[in-house]
């Protein structure tokens, strides 16, 4: 049975069950060790890659949460589907026998077409930690825009491959600010439960949490939060807790307890490969083409759409350009991918009839990071599970939820590390730059200040209570706040603005948006459950009325 509730957590395992509260999640910002077995093998296409000249009933661009929901439900309704994925299939072990790279030894599997890593933490104890790597189509894209770096998963399974797995449903009272045009009763009565069940969401056993050495860091975070007067709450995740317990017992190869997360998790995490995509394969109606990138979508003579697709190799070089036709196209390349593609198509005339809301309403989900230096009598533990399980809730009073995140260096750091999700009202816009032939984003680093101010409502108070200070060595020289990034890009094709209230793009019958670009910039929590639930809602309506 899926547990999509959270618990107020007190010392000694005492908990009071309650409905979901506002919380966040981390990409796995500082997972620094890795060991695995290839049981988390990726999913490739059951058929050969798509052929030039092919005709498909439904083309889904992207294999993340929204795209996987759409493909599954379309296939179950009898529609043949082809999914196009820019990243790799992640179904073949590397030279070390593992699907995903060890986080302490990044290699060609780690980053998307970079020659040097760009880890969320750039420094540790005064030393830079980035390393040179071979340029390849790796799993983690650190895409740089003006003022911000956006981390995204690349491969079959999208962001589920690289996130921290915190599967959070927003508080009911916050939902109206997230998606004001959506019926909350339907979402909380039907689609959030459906999403949680499909994703395999569950909550850590509080009694085990209180004794497990790998969560000492989180217990320190809980103690300090409660002493400062803040509630600590457990957060549902998509990790296999039975496997986690076996990891601690030493009876299976370590996965989360080897710090795996940043470049993929080889075993215990239930990514989309193990949930929706596994069910997609079982339908027999869905083919997936990895290492393919859609470059154009335009109305076809006689109906449907002409879609141009580049096939690339692992060096990012185009090896073939294919033209196919599709009766319907579902944009699910993620907030950044979908927004960039639609902005380009509108500006260059391929889809000139898209409305002026395309590219607008983009936000960073209020992400900001920081660390605190604890006293010697508050060790956080050498062994730290890379899957966060709880955090500090000050959303109603201060506009922030702070995930108590791991810092699994393999040594005792006497440090607490946090990713905060905050109420940040700032929104950016994607625009087409004709001179460069690229899409720009006008985010400004200064727009992170509301997030910093909200996070300070928690950490200034904890530092004052504990007599501790902020860490200044994690994000550069004497820099307290990780205000240069986001793990949770949202918006760019906002629901009921760029689309109708179910993701149909205005001006074009048969074009749909199915991903986080529908959500205007903030969800108050880690967004992937909301993206999944919204996709479940939208595709159900589309199948019932459009097919």
PDB file of N, CA, C and O in Angstrom, residues 11 110 353:
ATOM      1  N   UNK A  11      11.975  12.757  18.875  1.00  0.00           N
ATOM      2  CA  UNK A  11      13.046  11.873  19.309  1.00  0.00           C
ATOM      3  C   UNK A  11      12.513  10.501  19.688  1.00  0.00           C
ATOM      4  O   UNK A  11      11.333  10.335  19.990  1.00  0.00           O
ATOM      5  N   UNK A 110      29.232  10.442 -16.602  1.00  0.00           N
ATOM      6  CA  UNK A 110      28.752  11.333 -15.556  1.00  0.00           C
ATOM      7  C   UNK A 110      28.078  12.595 -16.060  1.00  0.00           C
ATOM      8  O   UNK A 110      27.062  13.024 -15.501  1.00  0.00           O
ATOM      9  N   UNK A 353       1.912  30.029 -34.903  1.00  0.00           N
ATOM     10  CA  UNK A 353       0.635  30.318 -34.274  1.00  0.00           C
ATOM     11  C   UNK A 353       0.593  30.093 -32.775  1.00  0.00           C
ATOM     12  O   UNK A 353      -0.442  30.335 -32.145  1.00  0.00           O
TER      13      UNK A 353
END
